[in-house]
Coordinates of C-alpha atoms and ligand atoms in Angstrom, one line a residue:
M1 CA 82.8 80.0 98.9
P2 CA 80.2 79.5 101.7
V3 CA 79.0 82.6 103.5
P4 CA 79.9 82.5 107.3
K5 CA 77.3 81.1 109.6
D6 CA 76.1 82.7 112.8
N7 CA 78.8 81.2 114.9
I8 CA 81.6 82.6 112.7
V9 CA 83.3 85.8 113.7
V10 CA 85.8 87.8 111.8
A11 CA 88.3 90.3 113.3
L12 CA 90.1 93.0 111.3
D13 CA 93.0 94.8 112.8
I14 CA 94.1 97.7 110.6
G15 CA 97.4 98.7 112.0
T16 CA 100.0 101.2 110.9
T17 CA 102.4 98.5 110.0
K18 CA 100.4 95.4 109.4
I19 CA 96.8 94.4 108.6
C20 CA 95.5 91.2 110.1
T21 CA 92.3 89.3 109.4
L22 CA 91.3 86.4 111.6
L23 CA 88.2 84.2 111.1
A24 CA 87.1 81.9 113.9
E25 CA 84.3 79.5 114.8
V26 CA 82.9 80.1 118.2
D27 CA 81.2 77.3 120.1
R28 CA 78.5 77.5 122.8
N29 CA 81.1 78.1 125.5
Q30 CA 82.5 81.0 123.6
Q31 CA 85.7 79.0 122.8
V32 CA 87.4 80.7 119.8
N33 CA 88.7 78.3 117.1
V34 CA 90.8 80.2 114.5
V35 CA 90.3 78.7 111.0
G36 CA 91.5 81.6 108.9
V37 CA 94.5 83.9 109.2
G38 CA 95.5 86.6 106.7
T39 CA 98.2 89.2 107.2
A40 CA 99.4 91.9 104.8
P41 CA 101.7 94.9 105.1
S42 CA 99.7 98.0 105.9
A43 CA 99.4 101.0 103.5
G44 CA 97.6 104.3 103.6
M45 CA 97.7 104.5 107.5
R46 CA 99.5 106.9 109.7
K47 CA 99.5 106.8 113.5
G48 CA 96.5 104.4 113.5
V49 CA 94.4 106.6 111.2
V50 CA 93.5 106.2 107.5
V51 CA 95.3 108.8 105.4
D52 CA 94.8 107.2 102.0
I53 CA 91.5 105.3 101.6
D54 CA 92.3 103.5 98.4
E55 CA 95.8 102.3 99.5
A56 CA 94.4 101.2 102.9
A57 CA 91.4 99.4 101.3
Q58 CA 93.7 97.5 98.9
A59 CA 95.9 96.4 101.8
I60 CA 92.7 95.2 103.7
V61 CA 91.6 93.3 100.6
Q62 CA 94.9 91.5 100.5
S63 CA 94.7 90.4 104.1
V64 CA 91.0 89.4 103.8
E65 CA 91.6 87.4 100.6
K66 CA 94.4 85.5 102.3
C67 CA 92.1 84.7 105.2
E68 CA 89.3 83.6 102.9
R69 CA 91.7 81.3 101.0
L70 CA 92.8 79.6 104.2
S71 CA 89.4 79.3 105.8
G72 CA 87.3 78.6 102.7
Y73 CA 84.8 81.2 103.8
S74 CA 83.7 84.3 101.9
I75 CA 84.0 87.2 104.4
Q76 CA 81.2 89.7 104.4
S77 CA 81.7 91.7 107.6
A78 CA 84.2 92.1 110.5
Y79 CA 84.7 93.4 114.0
V80 CA 87.2 96.3 113.4
G81 CA 89.7 97.8 115.9
V82 CA 90.0 101.6 116.1
T83 CA 92.7 103.8 117.5
G84 CA 94.5 107.1 117.0
S85 CA 95.1 110.3 119.0
H86 CA 91.5 111.5 118.1
I87 CA 90.3 109.0 120.6
T88 CA 89.3 110.2 124.1
G89 CA 87.8 108.5 127.1
A90 CA 85.9 110.2 129.8
N91 CA 84.1 109.1 133.0
R92 CA 80.5 110.3 133.3
R93 CA 77.7 109.8 135.8
G94 CA 74.0 109.4 134.9
V95 CA 71.4 109.8 137.6
V96 CA 67.8 108.7 137.4
A97 CA 64.9 108.4 139.9
V98 CA 63.3 105.0 140.1
S99 CA 59.5 105.0 140.4
P100 CA 58.4 104.6 144.0
N101 CA 55.8 102.0 142.8
A102 CA 58.5 99.8 141.2
S103 CA 59.3 96.7 143.2
E104 CA 62.8 96.4 141.9
I105 CA 65.4 98.0 139.5
T106 CA 64.8 96.8 136.0
V107 CA 66.9 96.8 132.7
P108 CA 65.0 99.9 131.4
D109 CA 66.0 101.8 134.6
V110 CA 69.7 101.0 134.1
E111 CA 69.4 102.0 130.4
R112 CA 67.9 105.3 131.4
A113 CA 70.8 106.0 133.8
M114 CA 73.3 105.0 131.1
E115 CA 71.6 107.2 128.6
A116 CA 71.7 110.1 131.0
A117 CA 75.5 109.6 131.2
R118 CA 75.9 109.1 127.5
V119 CA 74.2 112.3 126.4
Q120 CA 76.8 114.3 128.4
A121 CA 79.5 113.0 126.0
I122 CA 77.8 113.8 122.7
A123 CA 79.5 116.6 120.7
N124 CA 79.0 117.6 117.1
D125 CA 82.3 116.5 115.8
R126 CA 82.6 113.3 117.8
E127 CA 81.2 109.8 117.6
I128 CA 80.6 107.5 120.5
I129 CA 82.5 104.2 120.2
H130 CA 81.8 102.7 123.6
V131 CA 79.6 103.3 126.6
L132 CA 81.0 101.0 129.3
A133 CA 79.5 100.6 132.7
R134 CA 82.0 101.0 135.5
G135 CA 79.6 100.5 138.4
Y136 CA 76.5 101.8 140.0
T137 CA 75.5 103.8 143.1
L138 CA 72.1 103.0 144.6
D139 CA 70.7 105.4 147.2
G140 CA 74.2 106.6 148.1
Q141 CA 75.6 103.0 148.3
D142 CA 78.5 102.8 145.8
G143 CA 80.3 99.8 144.4
V144 CA 77.1 98.1 143.1
R145 CA 78.1 96.0 140.1
D146 CA 74.6 94.8 139.0
P147 CA 71.7 96.8 140.3
I148 CA 69.0 94.8 138.4
G149 CA 66.6 93.1 140.9
M150 CA 67.7 95.3 143.8
V151 CA 65.5 97.8 145.5
G152 CA 66.2 101.6 145.5
R153 CA 64.9 105.0 144.5
R154 CA 67.9 106.9 143.1
L155 CA 70.2 105.1 140.6
E156 CA 73.5 106.5 139.5
A157 CA 75.4 104.8 136.7
E158 CA 79.2 105.5 136.4
M159 CA 80.2 105.1 132.8
H160 CA 83.4 105.2 130.8
I161 CA 82.6 106.8 127.4
V162 CA 85.0 106.4 124.5
T163 CA 84.6 108.9 121.6
G164 CA 86.5 109.4 118.4
G165 CA 86.8 112.3 115.9
S166 CA 83.9 112.0 113.4
T167 CA 86.2 112.5 110.4
S168 CA 88.7 109.7 111.4
I169 CA 85.9 107.3 112.2
R170 CA 84.0 108.0 109.0
N171 CA 87.1 107.5 106.9
L172 CA 87.8 104.2 108.7
V173 CA 84.3 103.0 108.0
R174 CA 84.4 104.2 104.4
C175 CA 87.8 102.4 103.9
V176 CA 86.5 99.1 105.2
N177 CA 83.3 99.5 103.1
R178 CA 85.5 100.2 100.1
A179 CA 87.3 96.9 100.7
G180 CA 83.9 95.3 100.4
L181 CA 83.2 94.6 104.0
Q182 CA 80.5 95.7 106.4
I183 CA 81.4 96.5 110.0
D184 CA 79.8 94.4 112.8
D185 CA 81.3 96.8 115.4
L186 CA 84.1 99.1 116.0
I187 CA 86.1 98.3 119.1
L188 CA 88.8 100.4 120.8
Q189 CA 92.1 98.5 120.2
P190 CA 93.4 98.4 123.7
L191 CA 90.1 97.2 125.0
A192 CA 90.2 94.4 122.4
S193 CA 93.9 93.6 123.4
S194 CA 92.8 93.5 127.0
E195 CA 90.4 90.6 126.2
A196 CA 93.3 88.5 125.0
V197 CA 95.9 89.2 127.8
L198 CA 94.3 90.4 131.0
S199 CA 92.6 88.2 133.6
P200 CA 89.5 89.2 135.4
G201 CA 91.5 89.1 138.7
E202 CA 94.0 91.7 137.3
K203 CA 91.2 94.0 136.1
D204 CA 89.6 93.8 139.6
I205 CA 92.7 94.6 141.5
G206 CA 94.0 97.3 139.1
V207 CA 96.1 96.9 136.0
A208 CA 97.0 98.9 132.8
I209 CA 97.6 97.6 129.3
A210 CA 99.9 99.5 126.9
D211 CA 99.8 98.4 123.3
I212 CA 103.0 99.7 121.7
G213 CA 102.4 99.2 117.9
G214 CA 104.1 100.7 114.9
G215 CA 102.3 104.1 114.9
T216 CA 100.5 104.4 118.2
T217 CA 100.8 103.4 121.8
D218 CA 97.4 102.7 123.2
V219 CA 96.7 102.7 127.0
A220 CA 93.8 101.4 129.0
V221 CA 93.5 101.3 132.8
F222 CA 91.2 98.9 134.7
T223 CA 90.1 98.8 138.2
D224 CA 87.2 97.1 140.1
G225 CA 86.7 94.9 137.0
A226 CA 86.0 97.8 134.6
V227 CA 87.9 100.2 132.4
C228 CA 88.3 103.7 133.8
Y229 CA 90.8 105.4 131.5
T230 CA 91.7 105.1 127.8
S231 CA 94.0 107.1 125.6
A232 CA 96.3 106.9 122.6
I233 CA 99.8 108.3 122.2
G234 CA 101.2 109.0 118.7
V235 CA 104.7 107.6 119.3
A236 CA 105.6 103.9 118.9
G237 CA 107.8 101.3 117.3
N238 CA 108.2 103.1 113.9
H239 CA 109.8 106.0 115.7
V240 CA 112.4 103.7 117.1
T241 CA 113.2 102.5 113.6
T242 CA 113.3 106.0 112.2
D243 CA 115.8 107.0 114.9
L244 CA 118.0 104.0 114.1
S245 CA 117.8 104.8 110.4
L246 CA 118.9 108.4 111.0
G247 CA 121.6 107.4 113.6
L248 CA 123.1 104.7 111.6
R249 CA 122.6 106.4 108.2
A250 CA 120.9 103.3 106.9
P251 CA 117.7 102.7 105.0
F252 CA 114.5 102.2 107.1
S253 CA 114.2 98.6 106.1
V254 CA 117.8 97.9 107.2
A255 CA 117.2 99.7 110.5
E256 CA 114.1 97.7 111.0
Q257 CA 116.0 94.4 110.5
V258 CA 118.8 95.5 112.8
K259 CA 116.2 96.4 115.5
I260 CA 114.4 93.1 115.3
E261 CA 117.5 90.9 115.0
H262 CA 120.0 92.6 117.3
G263 CA 117.9 95.2 119.3
S264 CA 117.4 95.4 123.0
A265 CA 115.8 97.9 125.3
C266 CA 118.8 98.0 127.8
T267 CA 122.3 99.1 127.0
S268 CA 123.4 97.4 130.3
Q269 CA 122.6 94.0 128.6
V270 CA 125.1 94.6 125.8
G271 CA 128.8 93.8 126.0
P272 CA 131.2 96.7 125.1
D273 CA 132.9 94.8 122.2
E274 CA 129.8 93.5 120.4
V275 CA 129.8 94.7 116.7
L276 CA 127.3 94.3 113.9
E277 CA 127.8 94.6 110.1
V278 CA 125.2 97.0 108.8
Q279 CA 124.5 98.1 105.2
T280 CA 124.7 101.9 105.6
Y281 CA 124.4 104.6 103.0
D282 CA 128.1 105.3 103.5
Q283 CA 129.4 101.8 102.7
D284 CA 127.6 99.4 100.4
E285 CA 129.5 96.4 101.5
G286 CA 128.6 96.7 105.2
E287 CA 130.0 98.8 108.0
L288 CA 131.0 97.6 111.4
I289 CA 128.9 99.3 114.0
S290 CA 128.9 98.9 117.8
R291 CA 125.8 97.1 119.1
R292 CA 125.9 99.4 122.1
L293 CA 125.3 102.4 119.8
V294 CA 122.3 100.6 118.2
V295 CA 120.9 99.7 121.6
D296 CA 121.6 103.1 123.0
I297 CA 119.4 104.7 120.2
I298 CA 116.6 102.1 120.8
E299 CA 116.8 102.6 124.6
S300 CA 116.4 106.4 124.4
R301 CA 113.2 106.2 122.3
M302 CA 111.7 103.3 124.3
Q303 CA 112.4 105.2 127.5
E304 CA 110.5 108.2 126.0
I305 CA 107.5 105.9 125.1
L306 CA 107.5 104.4 128.6
R307 CA 107.6 107.8 130.2
L308 CA 104.7 108.9 128.1
I309 CA 102.8 105.7 129.3
R310 CA 103.7 106.6 132.8
A311 CA 102.3 110.1 132.3
E312 CA 99.1 108.6 131.0
L313 CA 98.9 106.4 134.2
G314 CA 99.4 109.6 136.2
R315 CA 96.5 111.3 134.3
S316 CA 94.3 108.3 135.1
G317 CA 94.8 109.1 138.8
L318 CA 95.4 105.4 139.4
D319 CA 99.2 105.2 139.1
G320 CA 99.6 104.4 142.8
R321 CA 96.9 101.8 142.7
L322 CA 97.9 99.3 140.1
P323 CA 99.1 96.3 142.0
A324 CA 99.0 94.1 138.9
G325 CA 101.2 96.7 137.1
V326 CA 101.4 97.2 133.4
V327 CA 101.0 94.5 130.7
L328 CA 102.8 95.4 127.5
V329 CA 101.6 94.2 124.1
G330 CA 102.0 95.2 120.4
G331 CA 104.9 94.4 118.2
A332 CA 107.3 96.8 120.0
A333 CA 106.7 94.7 123.2
E334 CA 108.5 91.9 121.5
L335 CA 111.8 93.9 121.8
R336 CA 114.4 92.1 123.9
D337 CA 114.7 93.3 127.5
I338 CA 111.6 95.5 127.3
R339 CA 110.5 94.2 130.7
L340 CA 113.6 95.3 132.4
L341 CA 113.4 98.9 131.0
G342 CA 109.6 98.9 131.7
R343 CA 110.1 98.1 135.4
D344 CA 112.8 100.7 135.6
V345 CA 110.8 103.6 134.0
L346 CA 107.3 102.7 135.2
E347 CA 108.3 101.6 138.7
L348 CA 105.5 99.0 138.6
P349 CA 105.4 95.2 137.9
V350 CA 105.7 94.8 134.2
R351 CA 105.0 91.7 132.0
V352 CA 104.8 91.1 128.3
G353 CA 101.3 90.0 127.4
V354 CA 101.1 86.9 125.2
P355 CA 97.5 86.4 123.9
R356 CA 95.5 83.4 125.1
G357 CA 92.1 82.1 124.7
A358 CA 92.1 80.9 121.1
I359 CA 92.8 77.5 119.6
G360 CA 93.2 76.3 116.0
L361 CA 95.6 78.0 113.5
T362 CA 97.4 80.0 116.2
D363 CA 101.1 79.0 115.8
T364 CA 102.0 82.3 114.1
I365 CA 99.7 84.6 116.0
M366 CA 100.1 83.8 119.7
R367 CA 102.5 86.8 120.0
P368 CA 102.2 90.3 121.6
A369 CA 101.9 91.8 118.1
Y370 CA 98.6 90.0 117.6
A371 CA 97.0 90.7 120.9
T372 CA 94.6 93.2 119.3
T373 CA 93.3 90.8 116.6
I374 CA 92.9 87.9 118.9
G375 CA 91.2 90.2 121.4
L376 CA 88.8 91.4 118.7
L377 CA 87.8 87.8 118.1
R378 CA 87.3 87.2 121.8
W379 CA 85.4 90.4 122.2
A380 CA 83.2 89.4 119.2
A381 CA 82.7 85.9 120.6
Y382 CA 81.7 87.3 124.0
H383 CA 79.6 90.2 122.8
T384 CA 77.6 88.8 119.9
E385 CA 73.9 89.4 120.5
E386 CA 73.3 85.7 120.8
A387 CA 75.8 85.3 123.5
S388 CA 74.7 85.9 127.1
A389 CA 76.7 88.9 128.0
P390 CA 76.6 89.9 131.6
I391 CA 74.5 92.9 132.5
L392 CA 77.6 95.1 133.0
T393 CA 78.4 95.1 129.4
F394 CA 75.0 94.5 127.8
P395 CA 73.7 98.0 127.8
Q396 CA 76.7 99.4 126.0
W397 CA 75.0 98.3 122.7
K398 CA 72.6 101.1 123.2
G399 CA 75.5 103.5 122.9
L400 CA 76.4 102.2 119.6
S401 CA 73.0 102.7 118.0
R402 CA 74.1 106.1 116.6
L403 CA 77.2 104.6 115.1
R404 CA 75.4 101.6 113.8
G405 CA 73.0 103.9 112.1
M406 CA 76.0 105.6 110.5
F407 CA 77.3 102.2 109.2
R408 CA 73.9 101.6 107.6
E409 CA 74.0 105.1 106.0
F410 CA 77.4 104.4 104.5
L411 CA 76.3 101.0 103.2
A412 CA 73.1 102.3 101.7
Ligands
ATP501 N1 111.1 91.5 117.7 C1 110.8 92.9 117.7 N2 111.6 93.7 118.3 C2 111.4 95.0 118.3 N3 110.4 95.6 117.7 C3 109.5 94.8 117.0 C4 109.7 93.4 117.0 N4 108.7 92.9 116.2 C5 107.9 93.9 115.8 N5 108.4 95.1 116.3 C6 107.9 96.4 116.0 O1 106.6 96.5 116.3 C7 105.9 97.5 115.5 C8 104.7 96.9 114.9 O2 103.8 96.5 115.9 P1 102.3 96.1 115.6 O3 102.3 95.0 114.6 O4 101.7 95.9 116.9 O5 101.8 97.5 115.0 P2 100.5 97.8 114.2 O6 99.3 97.1 114.9 O7 100.6 97.6 112.7 O8 100.4 99.4 114.4 P3 99.5 100.3 115.3 O9 98.8 99.5 116.3 O10 100.4 101.3 115.9 O11 98.6 101.0 114.4 C9 107.0 97.9 114.5 O12 107.5 99.2 114.8 C10 108.0 96.8 114.6 O13 109.3 97.3 114.3
MG502 MG1 98.1 97.6 116.5

């Protein structure tokens, strides 16, 4: 099989319920053309974190091999999503003086300011995943988006710094390596998802994305075109299924099927007489169960998840300033009537985010559950070193040098 060329990018989304590998050709205009898709059920993962390296590595291999067979390429490395409650995001400010002899602010000045912000976030047991520029203040003038070429003496960089627990990150890296792949980069999952479903206009005006997967619900909040808050909650779609399984006294797999085929997020949308036949533990041949009961169980848990999202928006300090509202993605966002319940609980505009910005073999993946994987591809297409990334995102590569060193260490 041929080895991928420079213009080929691979995304690997290691979720709690599914693993998805996508391979795409990227043209000069950063258009993403998917030529390989491989999905496999996940294993060895809990709440977005690796708990069994061998099991998870085997599941990754399955997904990668499917993608290789379809695309005809041998996959060597991938852009990998990261999540879990070990992730934290914090805003930091780095201040530097610009030489009075300098005629204008240059890239090294900006990098020094970012480095000054970055060092504040370094702790022994944490790894830096992203150092993202939110904006700059130049001699007291805030709201500067790109200071390069401007004149000033005191440069302040406002950064959003995402860190993860060293143990969880190292185990993720080790697991991907064990599956035979190198890591091009680690990307926070909701940031990846945002690349696939949010528009620049929404990010400017104020918007949040909530990725409700199987094991985690990831939140990211954007304003003024940049991310300002990130967090991960350890409750998601699998909890809904577990509740149903307990409530109906049925196996998890039966509860999952009932949820997907007959579920809804709103009891108000269900007639009082609707009944379903469910294979419960009590009766092998199928028991008649009220659909209202099913939806009532689903609604309670989804309400809790949405309230937790609302609490995160409150912590971001931007809950009153999100005119574009909340965009829901992840498999659990495919639940019927989720938008209705979302509007009710969040009291904001809510839409379900369907990924866009990819062509090719996309018929099975242009769904909310694949927002992260398509977003990883778009992130990769946009942020490859050959690509001309704008100055606002370019210096974040500096922040990854420590992590990149770590990948090399593991690969050695
Ligand atoms: N049509 C549907 N209705 C309701 N729930 C659904 C539907 N389709 C998928 N789900 C749920 O979505 C969840 C899986 O979502 P997703 O594929 O985004 O998770 P993941 O990426 O594997 O996990 P995570 O991101 O949490 O690590 C499961 O709980 C599944 O039951
Ligand atoms: Mg996911």
